[in-house]
XYZ file of C-alpha atoms in Angstrom:
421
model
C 113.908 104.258 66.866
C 113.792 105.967 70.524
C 116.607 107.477 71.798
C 116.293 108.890 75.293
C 118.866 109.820 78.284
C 118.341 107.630 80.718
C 119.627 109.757 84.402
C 118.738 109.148 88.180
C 120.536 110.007 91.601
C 120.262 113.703 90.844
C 119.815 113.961 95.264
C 118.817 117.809 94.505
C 119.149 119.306 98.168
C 121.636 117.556 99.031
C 124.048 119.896 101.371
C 127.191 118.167 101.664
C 129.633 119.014 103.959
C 127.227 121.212 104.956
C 128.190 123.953 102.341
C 125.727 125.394 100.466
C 127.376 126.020 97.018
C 127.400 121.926 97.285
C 123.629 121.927 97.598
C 123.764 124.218 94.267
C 125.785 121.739 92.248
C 124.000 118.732 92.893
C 120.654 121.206 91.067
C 123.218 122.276 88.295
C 124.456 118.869 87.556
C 120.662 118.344 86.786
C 120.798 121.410 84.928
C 123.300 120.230 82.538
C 121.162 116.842 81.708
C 118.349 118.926 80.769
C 120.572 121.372 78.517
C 121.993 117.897 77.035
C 118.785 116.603 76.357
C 117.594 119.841 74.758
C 120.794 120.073 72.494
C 120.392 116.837 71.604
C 117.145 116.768 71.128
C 116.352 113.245 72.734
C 113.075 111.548 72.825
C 112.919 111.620 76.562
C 114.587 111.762 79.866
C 114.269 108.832 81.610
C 115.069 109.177 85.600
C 115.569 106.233 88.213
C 114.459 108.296 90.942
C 116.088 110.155 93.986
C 115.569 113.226 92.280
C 115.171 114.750 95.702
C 118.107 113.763 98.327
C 115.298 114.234 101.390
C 111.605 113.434 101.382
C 111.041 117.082 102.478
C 112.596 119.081 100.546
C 112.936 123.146 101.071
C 110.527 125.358 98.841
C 114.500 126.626 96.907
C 114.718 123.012 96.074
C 110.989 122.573 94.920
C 111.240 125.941 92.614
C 114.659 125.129 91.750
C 113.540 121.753 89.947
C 110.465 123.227 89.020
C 112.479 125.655 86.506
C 114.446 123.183 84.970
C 111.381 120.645 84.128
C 109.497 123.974 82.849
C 112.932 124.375 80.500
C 112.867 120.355 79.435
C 108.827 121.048 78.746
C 108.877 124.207 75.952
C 111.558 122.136 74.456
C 108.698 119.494 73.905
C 110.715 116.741 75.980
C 108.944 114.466 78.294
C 110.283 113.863 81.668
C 109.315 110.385 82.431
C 110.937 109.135 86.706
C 110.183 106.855 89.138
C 110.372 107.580 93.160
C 113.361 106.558 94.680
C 113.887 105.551 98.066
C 115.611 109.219 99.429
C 112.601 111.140 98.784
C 109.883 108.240 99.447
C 106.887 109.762 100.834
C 104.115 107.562 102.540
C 101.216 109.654 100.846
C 101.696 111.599 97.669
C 105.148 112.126 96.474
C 106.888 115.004 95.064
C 106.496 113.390 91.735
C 102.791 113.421 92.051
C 103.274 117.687 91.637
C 105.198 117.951 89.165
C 102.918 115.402 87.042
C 99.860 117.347 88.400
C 101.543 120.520 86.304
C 101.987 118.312 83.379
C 105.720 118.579 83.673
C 106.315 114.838 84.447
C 104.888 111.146 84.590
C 105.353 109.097 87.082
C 105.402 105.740 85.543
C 104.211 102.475 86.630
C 102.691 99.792 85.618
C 100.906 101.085 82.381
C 102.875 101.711 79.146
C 103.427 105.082 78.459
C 104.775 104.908 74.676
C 107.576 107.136 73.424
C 108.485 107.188 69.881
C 108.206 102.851 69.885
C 109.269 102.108 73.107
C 106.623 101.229 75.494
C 107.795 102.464 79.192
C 106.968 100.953 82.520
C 107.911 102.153 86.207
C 108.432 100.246 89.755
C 109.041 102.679 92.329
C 111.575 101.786 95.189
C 110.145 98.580 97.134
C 111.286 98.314 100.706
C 113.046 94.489 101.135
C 110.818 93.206 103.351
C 107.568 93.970 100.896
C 108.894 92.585 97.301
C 108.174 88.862 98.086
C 104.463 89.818 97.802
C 105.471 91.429 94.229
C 103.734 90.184 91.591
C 105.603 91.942 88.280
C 101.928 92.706 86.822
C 102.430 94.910 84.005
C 99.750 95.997 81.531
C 100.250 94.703 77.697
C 101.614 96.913 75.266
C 101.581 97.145 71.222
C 104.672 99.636 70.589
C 108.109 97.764 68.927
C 110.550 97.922 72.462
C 109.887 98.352 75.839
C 111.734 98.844 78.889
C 111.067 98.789 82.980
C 112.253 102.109 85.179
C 113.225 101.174 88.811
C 115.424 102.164 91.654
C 117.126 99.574 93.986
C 119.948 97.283 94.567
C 119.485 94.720 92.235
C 121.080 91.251 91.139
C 122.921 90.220 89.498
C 124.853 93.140 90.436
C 127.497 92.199 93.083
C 125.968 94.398 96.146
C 122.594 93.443 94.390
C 119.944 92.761 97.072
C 117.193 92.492 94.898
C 116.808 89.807 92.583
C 116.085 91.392 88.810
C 116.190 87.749 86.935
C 112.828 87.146 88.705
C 111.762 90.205 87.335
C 112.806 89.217 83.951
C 111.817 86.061 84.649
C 107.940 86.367 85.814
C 106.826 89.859 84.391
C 103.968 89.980 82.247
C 105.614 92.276 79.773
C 109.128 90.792 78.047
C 111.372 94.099 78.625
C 114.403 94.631 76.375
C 116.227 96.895 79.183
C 116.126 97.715 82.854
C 116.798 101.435 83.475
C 118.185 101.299 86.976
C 118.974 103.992 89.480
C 120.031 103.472 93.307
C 123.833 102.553 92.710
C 125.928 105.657 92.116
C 128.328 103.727 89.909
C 127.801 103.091 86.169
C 127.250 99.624 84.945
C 125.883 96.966 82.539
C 125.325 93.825 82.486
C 122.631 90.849 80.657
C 119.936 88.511 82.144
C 118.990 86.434 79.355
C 118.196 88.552 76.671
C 117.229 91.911 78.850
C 119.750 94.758 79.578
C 120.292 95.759 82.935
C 122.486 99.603 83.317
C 122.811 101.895 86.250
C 123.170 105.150 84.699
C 125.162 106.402 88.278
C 124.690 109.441 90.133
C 124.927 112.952 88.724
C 127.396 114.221 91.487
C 129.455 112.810 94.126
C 127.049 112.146 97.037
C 130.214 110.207 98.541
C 133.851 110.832 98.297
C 133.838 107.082 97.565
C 132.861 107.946 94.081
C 135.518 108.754 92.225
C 135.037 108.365 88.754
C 133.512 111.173 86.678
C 129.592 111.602 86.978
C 127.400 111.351 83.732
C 124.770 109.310 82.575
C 123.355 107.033 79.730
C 122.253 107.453 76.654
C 120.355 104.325 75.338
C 118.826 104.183 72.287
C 116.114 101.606 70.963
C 116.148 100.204 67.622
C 116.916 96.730 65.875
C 118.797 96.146 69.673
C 119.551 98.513 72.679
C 122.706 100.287 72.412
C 123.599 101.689 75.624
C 126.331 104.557 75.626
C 127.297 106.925 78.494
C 128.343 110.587 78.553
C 130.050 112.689 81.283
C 129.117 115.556 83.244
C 131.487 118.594 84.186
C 130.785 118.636 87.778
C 132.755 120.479 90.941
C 136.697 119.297 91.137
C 137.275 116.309 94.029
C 141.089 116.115 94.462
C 141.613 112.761 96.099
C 145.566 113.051 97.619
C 146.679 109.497 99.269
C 149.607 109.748 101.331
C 151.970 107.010 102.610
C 154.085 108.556 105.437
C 157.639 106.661 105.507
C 158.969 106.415 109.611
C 159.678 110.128 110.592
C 158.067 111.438 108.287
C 154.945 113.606 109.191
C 152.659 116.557 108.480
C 155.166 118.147 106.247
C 154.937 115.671 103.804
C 151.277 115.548 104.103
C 151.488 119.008 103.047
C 154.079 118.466 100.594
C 151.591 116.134 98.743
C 148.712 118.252 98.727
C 150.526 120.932 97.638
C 151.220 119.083 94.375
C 147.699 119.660 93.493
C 145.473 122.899 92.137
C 143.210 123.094 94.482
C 141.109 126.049 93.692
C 136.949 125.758 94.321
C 137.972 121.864 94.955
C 136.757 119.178 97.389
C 139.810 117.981 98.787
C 140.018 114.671 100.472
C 143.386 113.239 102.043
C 144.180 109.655 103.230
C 147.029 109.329 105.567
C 148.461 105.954 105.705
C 152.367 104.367 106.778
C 154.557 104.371 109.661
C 154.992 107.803 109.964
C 154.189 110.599 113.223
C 150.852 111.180 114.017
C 149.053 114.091 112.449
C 146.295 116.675 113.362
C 143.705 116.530 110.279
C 142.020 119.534 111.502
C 145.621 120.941 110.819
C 145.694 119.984 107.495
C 142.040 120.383 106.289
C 143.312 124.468 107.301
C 145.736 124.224 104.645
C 143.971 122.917 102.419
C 141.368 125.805 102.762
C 144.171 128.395 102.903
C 144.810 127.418 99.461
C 141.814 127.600 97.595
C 139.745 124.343 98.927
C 136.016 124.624 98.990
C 136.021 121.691 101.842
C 138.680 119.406 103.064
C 138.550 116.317 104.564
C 140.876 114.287 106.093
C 141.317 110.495 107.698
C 144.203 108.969 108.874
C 143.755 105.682 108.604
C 146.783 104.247 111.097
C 146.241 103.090 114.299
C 148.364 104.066 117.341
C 148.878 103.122 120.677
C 147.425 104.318 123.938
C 150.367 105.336 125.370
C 151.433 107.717 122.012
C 149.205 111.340 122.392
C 147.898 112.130 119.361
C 145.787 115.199 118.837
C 141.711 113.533 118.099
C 139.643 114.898 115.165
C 135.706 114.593 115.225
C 135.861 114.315 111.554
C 135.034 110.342 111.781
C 133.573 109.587 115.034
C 132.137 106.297 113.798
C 134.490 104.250 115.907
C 133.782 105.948 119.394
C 130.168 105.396 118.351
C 131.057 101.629 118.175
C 132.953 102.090 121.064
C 130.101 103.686 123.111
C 127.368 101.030 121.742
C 129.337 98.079 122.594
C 129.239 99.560 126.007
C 125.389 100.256 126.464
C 124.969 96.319 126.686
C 122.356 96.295 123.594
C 120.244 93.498 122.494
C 121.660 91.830 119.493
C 118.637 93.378 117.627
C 119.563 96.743 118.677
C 122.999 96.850 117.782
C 122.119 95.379 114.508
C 119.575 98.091 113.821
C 122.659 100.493 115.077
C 125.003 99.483 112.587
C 122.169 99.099 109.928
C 121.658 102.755 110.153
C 125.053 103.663 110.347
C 127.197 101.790 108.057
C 124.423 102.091 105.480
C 124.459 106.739 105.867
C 120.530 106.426 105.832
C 119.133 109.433 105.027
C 117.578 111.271 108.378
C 114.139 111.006 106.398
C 114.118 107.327 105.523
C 115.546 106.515 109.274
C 112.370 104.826 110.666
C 111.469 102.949 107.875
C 114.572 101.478 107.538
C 114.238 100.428 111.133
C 110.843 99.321 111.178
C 112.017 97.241 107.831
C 114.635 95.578 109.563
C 112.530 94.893 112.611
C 110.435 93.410 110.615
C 112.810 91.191 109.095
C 114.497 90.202 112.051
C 110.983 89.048 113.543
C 110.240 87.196 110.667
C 113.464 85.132 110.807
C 111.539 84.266 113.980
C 114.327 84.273 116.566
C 112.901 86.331 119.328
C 116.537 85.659 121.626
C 118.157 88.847 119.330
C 115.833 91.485 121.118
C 116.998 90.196 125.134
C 119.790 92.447 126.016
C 122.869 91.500 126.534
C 124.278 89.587 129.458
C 125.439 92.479 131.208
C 122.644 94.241 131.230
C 119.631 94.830 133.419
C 117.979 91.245 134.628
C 114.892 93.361 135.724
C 112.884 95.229 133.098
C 111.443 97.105 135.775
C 114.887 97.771 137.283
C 116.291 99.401 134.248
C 113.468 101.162 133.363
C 113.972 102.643 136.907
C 117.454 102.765 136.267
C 117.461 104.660 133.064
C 115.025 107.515 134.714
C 117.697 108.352 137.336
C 120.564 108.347 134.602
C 118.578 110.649 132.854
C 118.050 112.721 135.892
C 121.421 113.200 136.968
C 122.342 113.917 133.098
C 119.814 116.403 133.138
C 116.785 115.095 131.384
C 118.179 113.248 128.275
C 117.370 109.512 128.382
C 118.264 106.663 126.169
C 116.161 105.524 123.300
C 115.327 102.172 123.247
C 118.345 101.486 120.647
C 120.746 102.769 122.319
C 121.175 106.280 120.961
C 120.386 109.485 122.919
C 116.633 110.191 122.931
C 115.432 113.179 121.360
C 113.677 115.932 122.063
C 113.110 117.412 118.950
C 109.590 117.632 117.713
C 109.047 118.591 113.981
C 108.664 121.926 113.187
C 105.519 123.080 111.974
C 106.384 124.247 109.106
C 108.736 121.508 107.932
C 105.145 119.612 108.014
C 105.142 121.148 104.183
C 102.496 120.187 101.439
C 102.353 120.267 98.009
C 99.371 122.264 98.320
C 101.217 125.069 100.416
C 104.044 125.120 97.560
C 101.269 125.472 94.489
């Protein structure tokens, strides 16, 4: 028998709301698996990559994980991960140290054998390269085995990726998939093979709602696949349906049903009531104990009401502005690709040149002419878009739309593993 916890998602670095004692619980969630794992004594920990949020993590991140998989090692438990597609790196990746210090494996497609169950890993595969996958995986002689990856997969409803083929053509017949990418639990069967996202550690959303853990799955005469929760920091999720006349006193009303100490605190307006001022409430909420509050009013008004705007969710005046820059089909595509999907500022230009990619090999070239509206002369707008950014004082367009930057990467965000050993 092997009994191992199988985690992923951990996003260590991860900032959110851009307060930093969020960016220390998403590192003492991880904390807590470990201490688990010790208690417990498990075989393994098994993790379906993004331990990192960001490709480049800071050195306080690096060290920070670098104590807890010293901890997991003088217990004389094997950390065994994949790379997920947060902290993809094109060259080495931050897995590659921590295996070079003998605190991890990076798996792949070799069995690495624990207790009886033979282990395999398949790193996060961009869409546009898995049709050239072949599912080659090396034979094994242990009693169970079981594939590590990170993605969307089928037959998962948001699935993307298709794991029956997987199942289906692999060279190795695996009992159970270990997934990671989705931040919600779940389980379900292709044939005879076991397919469970063990979900994220903390909430990298305030979409996720239900309490964080992870899985515990244990290999013997068949895979039994239990899950165990995490005591992570307090969301308090207040939804409030405003009756006509009623307004931001009831708002607070409802929020003041709640303990809020040390608490994320997210609010949803909805109903017939007056318009409020979030930026109002979010004050309250921090005036009585709140770590962060959020809050989105989800009513629409009309022009001729004034109602106070928040920059707390400016992704419809994005829309606004991009339906206005008379794109290229392609380009506002790539736009809401980028957006709707809350890519990661590290994994932004491979997700565009994947789409790109895509969209050429669907092989209809029209999508990248601009719209109707726009320039006829290529020449013309590119003289065009040189005197706009003149008279705005230097900042031009990018060629999808969004302001061009002028940022160049710091020196020493340009970070290697060699600089952190």
């Amino acid at each position: 028998m092997t009994r191992v916890i199988h985690t992923g998602d951990t996003h260590i670095g991860y900032q959110q709301y851009h307060v930093p004692e969020r960016r220390d619980d998403f590192l003492a969630a991880f904390e807590q698996v470990v201490a688990d794992a010790i208690d417990d004594d498990v075989d393994a920990v098994v993790h379906a990559g993004d331990l990192f949020h960001d490709r480049r993590p800071t050195l306080t991140d690096v060290l920070g994980t670098l104590g807890v998989l010293e901890r997991l090692d003088d217990a004389g438990i094997p950390f065994l991960a994949v790379v997920g597609n947060h902290e993809a790196k094109r060259d080495a990746q931050w897995l590659d140290l921590y295996e070079s210090l003998g605190l991890a494996v990076r798996l792949d497609d070799e069995p690495h054998v624990i207790g009886d169950t033979a282990f395999y890993g398949l790193d996060f595969v961009p869409r546009s390269q898995r049709e050239a996958l072949e599912y080659d995986f090396a034979p094994h002689d242990a009693d169970h085995s079981a594939l590590v990856s990170h993605g969307q997969f089928q037959p998962f409803d948001y699935g993307t990726w298709d794991a029956t083929e997987i199942v289906e053509t692999a060279t190795v017949d695996f009992e159970a998939l270990l997934l990671g990418d989705e931040h919600t639990p779940g389980t379900k069967q292709v044939d005879e093979t076991w397919l469970t996202y063990c979900g994220s550690t903390e909430r990298a959303s305030a979409d996720e709602r239900d309490d964080r853990g992870y899985n515990i799955v244990t290999f013997d005469d068949a895979v039994q696949i239990t899950r165990r929760g995490l005591d992570t920091r307090e969301f308090v999720f207040v939804e409030v349906e405003l009756a006509a006349g009623e307004g931001i006193e009831r708002v607070h009303e409802r929020i003041g049903e709640h303990d809020l100490e040390d608490a994320v605190v997210v609010v949803h307006v909805e109903g017939e009531g007056d318009p409020i001022t979030p930026a109002g409430i979010e004050e309250y909420a921090l005036e009585r104990g709140a770590l962060v509050a959020r809050v989105t009013d989800h009513r629409e008004f009309a022009d001729e009401r004034e109602v106070e705007i928040s920059f707390a969710d400016p992704d419809e005046a994005v829309r606004e502005r991009v339906r206005e820059l008379g794109l290229s089909e392609a380009a506002r595509d790539i736009d809401e690709t980028i957006r709707a999907s809350k890519v990661p500022d590290s994994n932004v230009a491979d997700t565009v040149e994947d789409r790109v990619a895509e969209l050429v090999e669907e092989g209809d070239l029209a999508v990248f002419d601009g719209a109707e509206d726009a320039d006829a002369s290529g020449e013309a707008g590119i003289e065009d878009e040189d005197e706009t950014a003149e008279a705005d004082g230097g900042e031009a367009s990018a060629p999808d739309g969004s302001a061009a930057s002028d940022e160049t990467e710091d020196p020493e965000d340009q970070s290697t593993m060699e600089e952190y050993l």
